[in-house]
Structures are given as C-alpha cells and as structure tokens.
Amino acid sequence: LGDFDSGEKTHLMILVGALHGNELAGYKAINNVFEELRKNGTKINGRVVGIAGNLQAMDAKKRFIDHDLNRAWKPEIIDRVLDTPEEELTNEDLELKVLHGIIDDLATQDYEHKYLIDLHTTSADNGIFLVHPGYPGQDSVAKALRLPTVVNLDQYIPGTLLKFMRQYGFTSFAFEAGQIGSPKAIDIHTFGIWELLYNSGIINESHDL
C-alpha cells in the first residue's frame, strides 16, 4: 500500500490491513494515513510500510476462501508452501507465499526498533482493544494507545502473524478497532496509526483528525 523510507536504520513499522478479507477498516486507514503523508511531505525517521493482507478474500468480501490466513504462520505450513509449485497452492497458500517474501525481506534488515501492527475489526460494536503476545507493560508504543489489552491469547490461537514476527525481534500486536464494516472503526484505526507513528518516533509531530 505504500513504503516511506528515509534511509535511516532507526525505526521500521509494518502496518498490515485486511489479513482477514472482510475486515477493511485497517486497509482503508493505512491508505488514509499514507495519503496525508504523501500530501504533506511528512518527514519520516526510518521506514513505514503498509501491506494489504488477503487480496483474494478482499475481492470475494470474505474472511478467507480456503483457510484462515492468520492461522497459517507456522513453520510446517510455511515450509510446505515455499516447497510447493504455485499451481498446486490454494488461495491462502498463494497469499502466504507473497506475504512471507515481503515480510521476510523487511524483517531481516537491521533496524534499531521494529514494529508490526496487525489491524483488525470484530463482530462487537465496541470491541476496541489490543492483543499483545508479549509484555505490554514494557511496550511504550502499545501503551500510548491507552486501550484495554488482551495478553496470552496467542497461546490459545496458533499460527498468528503476531507470534511469527516475534522471532525476528519485532514488537508486534493486533489493534482491534470495533465492529466489522463500521465507519467508526476506520476513524479509530486512522487515529491510532498516527499515534503509533508519533509515539514510536517515526514522525515528529502528533496529528489531529
């Protein structure tokens, strides 16, 4: 969706929207923020990359087509996908192969601070919270959002992108912004992204909506 790079190896933030194809708020919010960054020529300290998740499920307006892409980040699944000819792969397998290539290339670069934020929505109207697989009390960027935080959920839900990214030394968490299809969720994600960029030090000024 966009790649803003100052060339400094200070901060890397990867924003992922629509890993579930029917959850478009994060995808739209990333585009909102990136449009403002382009228009204003905002100075970036490090690098910010926006990625759309499950493109085929987005087109089909479904959470997924063959299997949940946010349960597929297991070594045995990734190895199978990378070793299988593309013509034999399912829809989500193909998405996983492309995403893994992009993320692996970014993740193996030497940045001082690395973040991955996975943007989601829920079936609940006021489901606004973070899902953190680590120790949120030690994570100043996550704390800056001032939202309720669910911990240890990754122990019960295997194969999430969040847990996969921790092996690369990323601070990673999911940001749930409310109900699927709600315009309010787009606003919450948009504001949240600005807060994350500012509090991580990637941009120098906060942003008012």
mmCIF file with all atom_site columns, C-alpha atoms in Angstrom:
data_model
loop_
_atom_site.group_PDB
_atom_site.id
_atom_site.type_symbol
_atom_site.label_atom_id
_atom_site.label_alt_id
_atom_site.label_comp_id
_atom_site.label_asym_id
_atom_site.label_entity_id
_atom_site.label_seq_id
_atom_site.pdbx_PDB_ins_code
_atom_site.Cartn_x
_atom_site.Cartn_y
_atom_site.Cartn_z
_atom_site.occupancy
_atom_site.B_iso_or_equiv
_atom_site.pdbx_formal_charge
_atom_site.auth_seq_id
_atom_site.auth_comp_id
_atom_site.auth_asym_id
_atom_site.auth_atom_id
_atom_site.pdbx_PDB_model_num
ATOM 1   C CA . LEU A 1 1   ? 0.000   0.000   0.000  1.00 0.00 ? 1   LEU A CA 1
ATOM 2   C CA . GLY A 1 2   ? 2.981   2.285   0.465  1.00 0.00 ? 2   GLY A CA 1
ATOM 3   C CA . ASP A 1 3   ? 6.606   2.493   1.515  1.00 0.00 ? 3   ASP A CA 1
ATOM 4   C CA . PHE A 1 4   ? 8.102   5.594   3.128  1.00 0.00 ? 4   PHE A CA 1
ATOM 5   C CA . ASP A 1 5   ? 11.826  5.254   3.728  1.00 0.00 ? 5   ASP A CA 1
ATOM 6   C CA . SER A 1 6   ? 14.247  7.940   4.936  1.00 0.00 ? 6   SER A CA 1
ATOM 7   C CA . GLY A 1 7   ? 17.184  5.553   4.587  1.00 0.00 ? 7   GLY A CA 1
ATOM 8   C CA . GLU A 1 8   ? 17.896  5.680   8.330  1.00 0.00 ? 8   GLU A CA 1
ATOM 9   C CA . LYS A 1 9   ? 18.087  2.311   10.100 1.00 0.00 ? 9   LYS A CA 1
ATOM 10  C CA . THR A 1 10  ? 16.353  3.623   13.210 1.00 0.00 ? 10  THR A CA 1
ATOM 11  C CA . HIS A 1 11  ? 12.696  2.539   13.083 1.00 0.00 ? 11  HIS A CA 1
ATOM 12  C CA . LEU A 1 12  ? 10.761  0.083   10.932 1.00 0.00 ? 12  LEU A CA 1
ATOM 13  C CA . MET A 1 13  ? 6.988   -0.145  11.263 1.00 0.00 ? 13  MET A CA 1
ATOM 14  C CA . ILE A 1 14  ? 4.948   -2.603  9.184  1.00 0.00 ? 14  ILE A CA 1
ATOM 15  C CA . LEU A 1 15  ? 1.195   -1.965  9.111  1.00 0.00 ? 15  LEU A CA 1
ATOM 16  C CA . VAL A 1 16  ? -0.971  -4.863  7.928  1.00 0.00 ? 16  VAL A CA 1
ATOM 17  C CA . GLY A 1 17  ? -4.616  -4.410  6.932  1.00 0.00 ? 17  GLY A CA 1
ATOM 18  C CA . ALA A 1 18  ? -7.216  -6.961  5.800  1.00 0.00 ? 18  ALA A CA 1
ATOM 19  C CA . LEU A 1 19  ? -5.360  -10.119 6.781  1.00 0.00 ? 19  LEU A CA 1
ATOM 20  C CA . HIS A 1 20  ? -8.986  -11.186 7.078  1.00 0.00 ? 20  HIS A CA 1
ATOM 21  C CA . GLY A 1 21  ? -10.540 -10.154 3.786  1.00 0.00 ? 21  GLY A CA 1
ATOM 22  C CA . ASN A 1 22  ? -13.832 -8.867  5.207  1.00 0.00 ? 22  ASN A CA 1
ATOM 23  C CA . GLU A 1 23  ? -12.100 -6.540  7.689  1.00 0.00 ? 23  GLU A CA 1
ATOM 24  C CA . LEU A 1 24  ? -11.326 -3.477  5.590  1.00 0.00 ? 24  LEU A CA 1
ATOM 25  C CA . ALA A 1 25  ? -11.067 -0.751  8.242  1.00 0.00 ? 25  ALA A CA 1
ATOM 26  C CA . GLY A 1 26  ? -7.322  -1.180  8.706  1.00 0.00 ? 26  GLY A CA 1
ATOM 27  C CA . TYR A 1 27  ? -6.707  -1.289  4.964  1.00 0.00 ? 27  TYR A CA 1
ATOM 28  C CA . LYS A 1 28  ? -8.655  1.949   4.489  1.00 0.00 ? 28  LYS A CA 1
ATOM 29  C CA . ALA A 1 29  ? -6.978  3.603   7.472  1.00 0.00 ? 29  ALA A CA 1
ATOM 30  C CA . ILE A 1 30  ? -3.497  2.824   6.153  1.00 0.00 ? 30  ILE A CA 1
ATOM 31  C CA . ASN A 1 31  ? -4.465  4.440   2.851  1.00 0.00 ? 31  ASN A CA 1
ATOM 32  C CA . ASN A 1 32  ? -5.852  7.488   4.725  1.00 0.00 ? 32  ASN A CA 1
ATOM 33  C CA . VAL A 1 33  ? -2.621  7.993   6.643  1.00 0.00 ? 33  VAL A CA 1
ATOM 34  C CA . PHE A 1 34  ? -0.368  7.371   3.661  1.00 0.00 ? 34  PHE A CA 1
ATOM 35  C CA . GLU A 1 35  ? -2.320  9.855   1.559  1.00 0.00 ? 35  GLU A CA 1
ATOM 36  C CA . GLU A 1 36  ? -1.675  12.526  4.207  1.00 0.00 ? 36  GLU A CA 1
ATOM 37  C CA . LEU A 1 37  ? 1.996   11.607  4.458  1.00 0.00 ? 37  LEU A CA 1
ATOM 38  C CA . ARG A 1 38  ? 2.369   11.995  0.686  1.00 0.00 ? 38  ARG A CA 1
ATOM 39  C CA . LYS A 1 39  ? 0.372   15.214  0.509  1.00 0.00 ? 39  LYS A CA 1
ATOM 40  C CA . ASN A 1 40  ? 2.212   16.909  3.357  1.00 0.00 ? 40  ASN A CA 1
ATOM 41  C CA . GLY A 1 41  ? 5.676   15.545  2.615  1.00 0.00 ? 41  GLY A CA 1
ATOM 42  C CA . THR A 1 42  ? 5.970   14.493  6.259  1.00 0.00 ? 42  THR A CA 1
ATOM 43  C CA . LYS A 1 43  ? 9.494   13.751  7.458  1.00 0.00 ? 43  LYS A CA 1
ATOM 44  C CA . ILE A 1 44  ? 9.914   10.065  8.297  1.00 0.00 ? 44  ILE A CA 1
ATOM 45  C CA . ASN A 1 45  ? 12.521  8.803   10.750 1.00 0.00 ? 45  ASN A CA 1
ATOM 46  C CA . GLY A 1 46  ? 13.209  5.312   9.445  1.00 0.00 ? 46  GLY A CA 1
ATOM 47  C CA . ARG A 1 47  ? 10.705  3.380   7.387  1.00 0.00 ? 47  ARG A CA 1
ATOM 48  C CA . VAL A 1 48  ? 6.949   2.747   7.321  1.00 0.00 ? 48  VAL A CA 1
ATOM 49  C CA . VAL A 1 49  ? 5.472   0.041   5.081  1.00 0.00 ? 49  VAL A CA 1
ATOM 50  C CA . GLY A 1 50  ? 1.779   -0.711  4.566  1.00 0.00 ? 50  GLY A CA 1
ATOM 51  C CA . ILE A 1 51  ? 0.686   -4.167  3.397  1.00 0.00 ? 51  ILE A CA 1
ATOM 52  C CA . ALA A 1 52  ? -2.718  -5.446  2.295  1.00 0.00 ? 52  ALA A CA 1
ATOM 53  C CA . GLY A 1 53  ? -3.278  -8.968  3.598  1.00 0.00 ? 53  GLY A CA 1
ATOM 54  C CA . ASN A 1 54  ? -5.623  -11.383 1.860  1.00 0.00 ? 54  ASN A CA 1
ATOM 55  C CA . LEU A 1 55  ? -6.295  -9.766  -1.525 1.00 0.00 ? 55  LEU A CA 1
ATOM 56  C CA . GLN A 1 56  ? -8.350  -12.631 -2.928 1.00 0.00 ? 56  GLN A CA 1
ATOM 57  C CA . ALA A 1 57  ? -10.592 -12.756 0.130  1.00 0.00 ? 57  ALA A CA 1
ATOM 58  C CA . MET A 1 58  ? -10.980 -8.965  -0.083 1.00 0.00 ? 58  MET A CA 1
ATOM 59  C CA . ASP A 1 59  ? -12.241 -9.294  -3.648 1.00 0.00 ? 59  ASP A CA 1
ATOM 60  C CA . ALA A 1 60  ? -14.634 -12.044 -2.534 1.00 0.00 ? 60  ALA A CA 1
ATOM 61  C CA . LYS A 1 61  ? -15.726 -9.989  0.532  1.00 0.00 ? 61  LYS A CA 1
ATOM 62  C CA . LYS A 1 62  ? -14.980 -12.972 2.783  1.00 0.00 ? 62  LYS A CA 1
ATOM 63  C CA . ARG A 1 63  ? -12.860 -13.539 5.880  1.00 0.00 ? 63  ARG A CA 1
ATOM 64  C CA . PHE A 1 64  ? -10.967 -16.177 3.888  1.00 0.00 ? 64  PHE A CA 1
ATOM 65  C CA . ILE A 1 65  ? -11.557 -18.528 0.943  1.00 0.00 ? 65  ILE A CA 1
ATOM 66  C CA . ASP A 1 66  ? -9.829  -21.830 1.760  1.00 0.00 ? 66  ASP A CA 1
ATOM 67  C CA . HIS A 1 67  ? -8.346  -21.324 5.221  1.00 0.00 ? 67  HIS A CA 1
ATOM 68  C CA . ASP A 1 68  ? -7.663  -18.551 7.741  1.00 0.00 ? 68  ASP A CA 1
ATOM 69  C CA . LEU A 1 69  ? -4.524  -16.673 6.705  1.00 0.00 ? 69  LEU A CA 1
ATOM 70  C CA . ASN A 1 70  ? -3.966  -15.582 10.307 1.00 0.00 ? 70  ASN A CA 1
ATOM 71  C CA . ARG A 1 71  ? -3.633  -19.193 11.464 1.00 0.00 ? 71  ARG A CA 1
ATOM 72  C CA . ALA A 1 72  ? -1.107  -20.175 8.790  1.00 0.00 ? 72  ALA A CA 1
ATOM 73  C CA . TRP A 1 73  ? 2.117   -18.671 10.182 1.00 0.00 ? 73  TRP A CA 1
ATOM 74  C CA . LYS A 1 74  ? 3.549   -21.969 11.383 1.00 0.00 ? 74  LYS A CA 1
ATOM 75  C CA . PRO A 1 75  ? 6.958   -23.304 10.263 1.00 0.00 ? 75  PRO A CA 1
ATOM 76  C CA . GLU A 1 76  ? 5.491   -26.514 8.848  1.00 0.00 ? 76  GLU A CA 1
ATOM 77  C CA . ILE A 1 77  ? 2.876   -24.618 6.787  1.00 0.00 ? 77  ILE A CA 1
ATOM 78  C CA . ILE A 1 78  ? 5.352   -22.029 5.520  1.00 0.00 ? 78  ILE A CA 1
ATOM 79  C CA . ASP A 1 79  ? 7.885   -24.708 4.556  1.00 0.00 ? 79  ASP A CA 1
ATOM 80  C CA . ARG A 1 80  ? 5.211   -26.657 2.680  1.00 0.00 ? 80  ARG A CA 1
ATOM 81  C CA . VAL A 1 81  ? 4.034   -23.567 0.810  1.00 0.00 ? 81  VAL A CA 1
ATOM 82  C CA . LEU A 1 82  ? 7.546   -22.498 -0.156 1.00 0.00 ? 82  LEU A CA 1
ATOM 83  C CA . ASP A 1 83  ? 8.353   -26.011 -1.413 1.00 0.00 ? 83  ASP A CA 1
ATOM 84  C CA . THR A 1 84  ? 5.146   -26.448 -3.465 1.00 0.00 ? 84  THR A CA 1
ATOM 85  C CA . PRO A 1 85  ? 4.709   -25.292 -7.095 1.00 0.00 ? 85  PRO A CA 1
ATOM 86  C CA . GLU A 1 86  ? 2.378   -22.286 -7.268 1.00 0.00 ? 86  GLU A CA 1
ATOM 87  C CA . GLU A 1 87  ? -0.136  -24.066 -9.494 1.00 0.00 ? 87  GLU A CA 1
ATOM 88  C CA . GLU A 1 88  ? -0.734  -26.561 -6.665 1.00 0.00 ? 88  GLU A CA 1
ATOM 89  C CA . LEU A 1 89  ? -1.321  -23.960 -3.945 1.00 0.00 ? 89  LEU A CA 1
ATOM 90  C CA . THR A 1 90  ? -4.683  -22.829 -2.551 1.00 0.00 ? 90  THR A CA 1
ATOM 91  C CA . ASN A 1 91  ? -5.791  -19.191 -2.481 1.00 0.00 ? 91  ASN A CA 1
ATOM 92  C CA . GLU A 1 92  ? -4.460  -18.517 1.017  1.00 0.00 ? 92  GLU A CA 1
ATOM 93  C CA . ASP A 1 93  ? -1.291  -20.503 0.318  1.00 0.00 ? 93  ASP A CA 1
ATOM 94  C CA . LEU A 1 94  ? -0.535  -18.136 -2.554 1.00 0.00 ? 94  LEU A CA 1
ATOM 95  C CA . GLU A 1 95  ? -1.236  -15.107 -0.344 1.00 0.00 ? 95  GLU A CA 1
ATOM 96  C CA . LEU A 1 96  ? 1.018   -16.551 2.367  1.00 0.00 ? 96  LEU A CA 1
ATOM 97  C CA . LYS A 1 97  ? 3.865   -17.102 -0.079 1.00 0.00 ? 97  LYS A CA 1
ATOM 98  C CA . VAL A 1 98  ? 3.783   -13.494 -1.294 1.00 0.00 ? 98  VAL A CA 1
ATOM 99  C CA . LEU A 1 99  ? 3.369   -12.001 2.183  1.00 0.00 ? 99  LEU A CA 1
ATOM 100 C CA . HIS A 1 100 ? 6.130   -14.144 3.621  1.00 0.00 ? 100 HIS A CA 1
ATOM 101 C CA . GLY A 1 101 ? 8.511   -12.971 0.906  1.00 0.00 ? 101 GLY A CA 1
ATOM 102 C CA . ILE A 1 102 ? 7.733   -9.298  1.591  1.00 0.00 ? 102 ILE A CA 1
ATOM 103 C CA . ILE A 1 103 ? 7.869   -9.602  5.363  1.00 0.00 ? 103 ILE A CA 1
ATOM 104 C CA . ASP A 1 104 ? 10.972  -11.787 5.472  1.00 0.00 ? 104 ASP A CA 1
ATOM 105 C CA . ASP A 1 105 ? 12.851  -9.296  3.302  1.00 0.00 ? 105 ASP A CA 1
ATOM 106 C CA . LEU A 1 106 ? 11.893  -6.427  5.621  1.00 0.00 ? 106 LEU A CA 1
ATOM 107 C CA . ALA A 1 107 ? 12.328  -8.315  8.870  1.00 0.00 ? 107 ALA A CA 1
ATOM 108 C CA . THR A 1 108 ? 15.870  -9.459  8.198  1.00 0.00 ? 108 THR A CA 1
ATOM 109 C CA . GLN A 1 109 ? 17.112  -5.890  7.732  1.00 0.00 ? 109 GLN A CA 1
ATOM 110 C CA . ASP A 1 110 ? 18.976  -4.292  10.617 1.00 0.00 ? 110 ASP A CA 1
ATOM 111 C CA . TYR A 1 111 ? 16.759  -1.673  12.267 1.00 0.00 ? 111 TYR A CA 1
ATOM 112 C CA . GLU A 1 112 ? 17.146  -0.485  15.864 1.00 0.00 ? 112 GLU A CA 1
ATOM 113 C CA . HIS A 1 113 ? 13.391  -0.660  16.562 1.00 0.00 ? 113 HIS A CA 1
ATOM 114 C CA . LYS A 1 114 ? 10.987  -2.918  14.667 1.00 0.00 ? 114 LYS A CA 1
ATOM 115 C CA . TYR A 1 115 ? 7.191   -2.961  14.950 1.00 0.00 ? 115 TYR A CA 1
ATOM 116 C CA . LEU A 1 116 ? 4.407   -4.884  13.272 1.00 0.00 ? 116 LEU A CA 1
ATOM 117 C CA . ILE A 1 117 ? 0.826   -3.744  13.816 1.00 0.00 ? 117 ILE A CA 1
ATOM 118 C CA . ASP A 1 118 ? -1.915  -6.086  12.592 1.00 0.00 ? 118 ASP A CA 1
ATOM 119 C CA . LEU A 1 119 ? -5.142  -4.116  12.133 1.00 0.00 ? 119 LEU A CA 1
ATOM 120 C CA . HIS A 1 120 ? -8.432  -5.943  12.723 1.00 0.00 ? 120 HIS A CA 1
ATOM 121 C CA . THR A 1 121 ? -12.120 -5.451  13.496 1.00 0.00 ? 121 THR A CA 1
ATOM 122 C CA . THR A 1 122 ? -14.542 -7.654  15.416 1.00 0.00 ? 122 THR A CA 1
ATOM 123 C CA . SER A 1 123 ? -18.196 -8.680  15.435 1.00 0.00 ? 123 SER A CA 1
ATOM 124 C CA . ALA A 1 124 ? -18.794 -6.484  18.512 1.00 0.00 ? 124 ALA A CA 1
ATOM 125 C CA . ASP A 1 125 ? -19.773 -2.822  18.263 1.00 0.00 ? 125 ASP A CA 1
ATOM 126 C CA . ASN A 1 126 ? -17.365 -1.676  20.980 1.00 0.00 ? 126 ASN A CA 1
ATOM 127 C CA . GLY A 1 127 ? -14.655 -4.283  20.533 1.00 0.00 ? 127 GLY A CA 1
ATOM 128 C CA . ILE A 1 128 ? -11.783 -1.789  20.734 1.00 0.00 ? 128 ILE A CA 1
ATOM 129 C CA . PHE A 1 129 ? -8.662  -3.306  22.296 1.00 0.00 ? 129 PHE A CA 1
ATOM 130 C CA . LEU A 1 130 ? -5.150  -4.641  21.677 1.00 0.00 ? 130 LEU A CA 1
ATOM 131 C CA . VAL A 1 131 ? -3.964  -8.246  21.541 1.00 0.00 ? 131 VAL A CA 1
ATOM 132 C CA . HIS A 1 132 ? -0.351  -8.423  22.713 1.00 0.00 ? 132 HIS A CA 1
ATOM 133 C CA . PRO A 1 133 ? 1.722   -11.621 22.625 1.00 0.00 ? 133 PRO A CA 1
ATOM 134 C CA . GLY A 1 134 ? 4.489   -10.227 24.816 1.00 0.00 ? 134 GLY A CA 1
ATOM 135 C CA . TYR A 1 135 ? 4.728   -7.961  27.856 1.00 0.00 ? 135 TYR A CA 1
ATOM 136 C CA . PRO A 1 136 ? 2.620   -4.870  27.119 1.00 0.00 ? 136 PRO A CA 1
ATOM 137 C CA . GLY A 1 137 ? 3.735   -3.130  30.300 1.00 0.00 ? 137 GLY A CA 1
ATOM 138 C CA . GLN A 1 138 ? 7.204   -2.858  28.760 1.00 0.00 ? 138 GLN A CA 1
ATOM 139 C CA . ASP A 1 139 ? 5.893   -1.664  25.389 1.00 0.00 ? 139 ASP A CA 1
ATOM 140 C CA . SER A 1 140 ? 5.652   2.140   25.403 1.00 0.00 ? 140 SER A CA 1
ATOM 141 C CA . VAL A 1 141 ? 4.269   2.248   21.846 1.00 0.00 ? 141 VAL A CA 1
ATOM 142 C CA . ALA A 1 142 ? 1.335   -0.046  22.665 1.00 0.00 ? 142 ALA A CA 1
ATOM 143 C CA . LYS A 1 143 ? 0.691   1.745   25.966 1.00 0.00 ? 143 LYS A CA 1
ATOM 144 C CA . ALA A 1 144 ? 0.439   5.060   24.119 1.00 0.00 ? 144 ALA A CA 1
ATOM 145 C CA . LEU A 1 145 ? -2.887  3.949   22.597 1.00 0.00 ? 145 LEU A CA 1
ATOM 146 C CA . ARG A 1 146 ? -4.386  3.729   26.115 1.00 0.00 ? 146 ARG A CA 1
ATOM 147 C CA . LEU A 1 147 ? -6.600  0.774   25.201 1.00 0.00 ? 147 LEU A CA 1
ATOM 148 C CA . PRO A 1 148 ? -7.521  -2.421  27.082 1.00 0.00 ? 148 PRO A CA 1
ATOM 149 C CA . THR A 1 149 ? -5.045  -5.168  26.246 1.00 0.00 ? 149 THR A CA 1
ATOM 150 C CA . VAL A 1 150 ? -5.576  -8.920  26.000 1.00 0.00 ? 150 VAL A CA 1
ATOM 151 C CA . VAL A 1 151 ? -2.464  -10.981 26.765 1.00 0.00 ? 151 VAL A CA 1
ATOM 152 C CA . ASN A 1 152 ? -1.562  -14.649 26.269 1.00 0.00 ? 152 ASN A CA 1
ATOM 153 C CA . LEU A 1 153 ? -4.234  -15.127 23.601 1.00 0.00 ? 153 LEU A CA 1
ATOM 154 C CA . ASP A 1 154 ? -1.532  -16.309 21.213 1.00 0.00 ? 154 ASP A CA 1
ATOM 155 C CA . GLN A 1 155 ? -1.040  -19.363 23.432 1.00 0.00 ? 155 GLN A CA 1
ATOM 156 C CA . TYR A 1 156 ? -4.556  -20.498 22.528 1.00 0.00 ? 156 TYR A CA 1
ATOM 157 C CA . ILE A 1 157 ? -4.667  -19.380 18.890 1.00 0.00 ? 157 ILE A CA 1
ATOM 158 C CA . PRO A 1 158 ? -1.766  -20.950 16.975 1.00 0.00 ? 158 PRO A CA 1
ATOM 159 C CA . GLY A 1 159 ? -0.291  -19.696 13.737 1.00 0.00 ? 159 GLY A CA 1
ATOM 160 C CA . THR A 1 160 ? -0.835  -15.948 14.127 1.00 0.00 ? 160 THR A CA 1
ATOM 161 C CA . LEU A 1 161 ? 1.290   -13.395 12.310 1.00 0.00 ? 161 LEU A CA 1
ATOM 162 C CA . LEU A 1 162 ? 1.995   -11.669 15.648 1.00 0.00 ? 162 LEU A CA 1
ATOM 163 C CA . LYS A 1 163 ? 3.672   -14.670 17.189 1.00 0.00 ? 163 LYS A CA 1
ATOM 164 C CA . PHE A 1 164 ? 5.596   -15.379 13.967 1.00 0.00 ? 164 PHE A CA 1
ATOM 165 C CA . MET A 1 165 ? 7.069   -11.867 13.948 1.00 0.00 ? 165 MET A CA 1
ATOM 166 C CA . ARG A 1 166 ? 8.453   -12.139 17.460 1.00 0.00 ? 166 ARG A CA 1
ATOM 167 C CA . GLN A 1 167 ? 11.163  -14.499 16.207 1.00 0.00 ? 167 GLN A CA 1
ATOM 168 C CA . TYR A 1 168 ? 12.512  -11.554 14.183 1.00 0.00 ? 168 TYR A CA 1
ATOM 169 C CA . GLY A 1 169 ? 12.682  -9.343  17.275 1.00 0.00 ? 169 GLY A CA 1
ATOM 170 C CA . PHE A 1 170 ? 9.590   -7.309  16.411 1.00 0.00 ? 170 PHE A CA 1
ATOM 171 C CA . THR A 1 171 ? 7.299   -5.601  18.868 1.00 0.00 ? 171 THR A CA 1
ATOM 172 C CA . SER A 1 172 ? 4.031   -6.891  17.441 1.00 0.00 ? 172 SER A CA 1
ATOM 173 C CA . PHE A 1 173 ? 0.404   -6.610  18.442 1.00 0.00 ? 173 PHE A CA 1
ATOM 174 C CA . ALA A 1 174 ? -3.082  -6.644  16.962 1.00 0.00 ? 174 ALA A CA 1
ATOM 175 C CA . PHE A 1 175 ? -5.176  -3.482  17.076 1.00 0.00 ? 175 PHE A CA 1
ATOM 176 C CA . GLU A 1 176 ? -8.923  -4.204  17.110 1.00 0.00 ? 176 GLU A CA 1
ATOM 177 C CA . ALA A 1 177 ? -10.897 -1.052  16.263 1.00 0.00 ? 177 ALA A CA 1
ATOM 178 C CA . GLY A 1 178 ? -14.539 -2.056  16.647 1.00 0.00 ? 178 GLY A CA 1
ATOM 179 C CA . GLN A 1 179 ? -17.220 -3.606  14.506 1.00 0.00 ? 179 GLN A CA 1
ATOM 180 C CA . ILE A 1 180 ? -16.612 -5.012  11.038 1.00 0.00 ? 180 ILE A CA 1
ATOM 181 C CA . GLY A 1 181 ? -17.917 -2.589  8.395  1.00 0.00 ? 181 GLY A CA 1
ATOM 182 C CA . SER A 1 182 ? -18.240 0.336   10.801 1.00 0.00 ? 182 SER A CA 1
ATOM 183 C CA . PRO A 1 183 ? -17.061 3.767   9.566  1.00 0.00 ? 183 PRO A CA 1
ATOM 184 C CA . LYS A 1 184 ? -16.101 4.485   13.190 1.00 0.00 ? 184 LYS A CA 1
ATOM 185 C CA . ALA A 1 185 ? -13.580 1.634   13.037 1.00 0.00 ? 185 ALA A CA 1
ATOM 186 C CA . ILE A 1 186 ? -11.812 3.314   10.104 1.00 0.00 ? 186 ILE A CA 1
ATOM 187 C CA . ASP A 1 187 ? -11.538 6.549   12.115 1.00 0.00 ? 187 ASP A CA 1
ATOM 188 C CA . ILE A 1 188 ? -10.219 4.691   15.179 1.00 0.00 ? 188 ILE A CA 1
ATOM 189 C CA . HIS A 1 189 ? -7.608  2.855   13.135 1.00 0.00 ? 189 HIS A CA 1
ATOM 190 C CA . THR A 1 190 ? -6.604  6.058   11.340 1.00 0.00 ? 190 THR A CA 1
ATOM 191 C CA . PHE A 1 191 ? -6.159  7.979   14.586 1.00 0.00 ? 191 PHE A CA 1
ATOM 192 C CA . GLY A 1 192 ? -4.376  5.018   16.152 1.00 0.00 ? 192 GLY A CA 1
ATOM 193 C CA . ILE A 1 193 ? -1.861  4.769   13.315 1.00 0.00 ? 193 ILE A CA 1
ATOM 194 C CA . TRP A 1 194 ? -0.986  8.460   13.725 1.00 0.00 ? 194 TRP A CA 1
ATOM 195 C CA . GLU A 1 195 ? -0.487  7.896   17.451 1.00 0.00 ? 195 GLU A CA 1
ATOM 196 C CA . LEU A 1 196 ? 1.727   4.883   16.791 1.00 0.00 ? 196 LEU A CA 1
ATOM 197 C CA . LEU A 1 197 ? 3.864   6.762   14.279 1.00 0.00 ? 197 LEU A CA 1
ATOM 198 C CA . TYR A 1 198 ? 4.303   9.691   16.671 1.00 0.00 ? 198 TYR A CA 1
ATOM 199 C CA . ASN A 1 199 ? 4.928   7.723   19.859 1.00 0.00 ? 199 ASN A CA 1
ATOM 200 C CA . SER A 1 200 ? 7.417   5.411   18.167 1.00 0.00 ? 200 SER A CA 1
ATOM 201 C CA . GLY A 1 201 ? 9.410   8.429   16.968 1.00 0.00 ? 201 GLY A CA 1
ATOM 202 C CA . ILE A 1 202 ? 8.797   7.760   13.269 1.00 0.00 ? 202 ILE A CA 1
ATOM 203 C CA . ILE A 1 203 ? 7.175   11.174  12.846 1.00 0.00 ? 203 ILE A CA 1
ATOM 204 C CA . ASN A 1 204 ? 8.000   14.243  14.926 1.00 0.00 ? 204 ASN A CA 1
ATOM 205 C CA . GLU A 1 205 ? 4.543   15.779  15.402 1.00 0.00 ? 205 GLU A CA 1
ATOM 206 C CA . SER A 1 206 ? 1.215   14.370  16.562 1.00 0.00 ? 206 SER A CA 1
ATOM 207 C CA . HIS A 1 207 ? -1.700  14.554  14.136 1.00 0.00 ? 207 HIS A CA 1
ATOM 208 C CA . ASP A 1 208 ? -5.195  15.882  14.860 1.00 0.00 ? 208 ASP A CA 1
ATOM 209 C CA . LEU A 1 209 ? -8.139  14.440  12.935 1.00 0.00 ? 209 LEU A CA 1
#
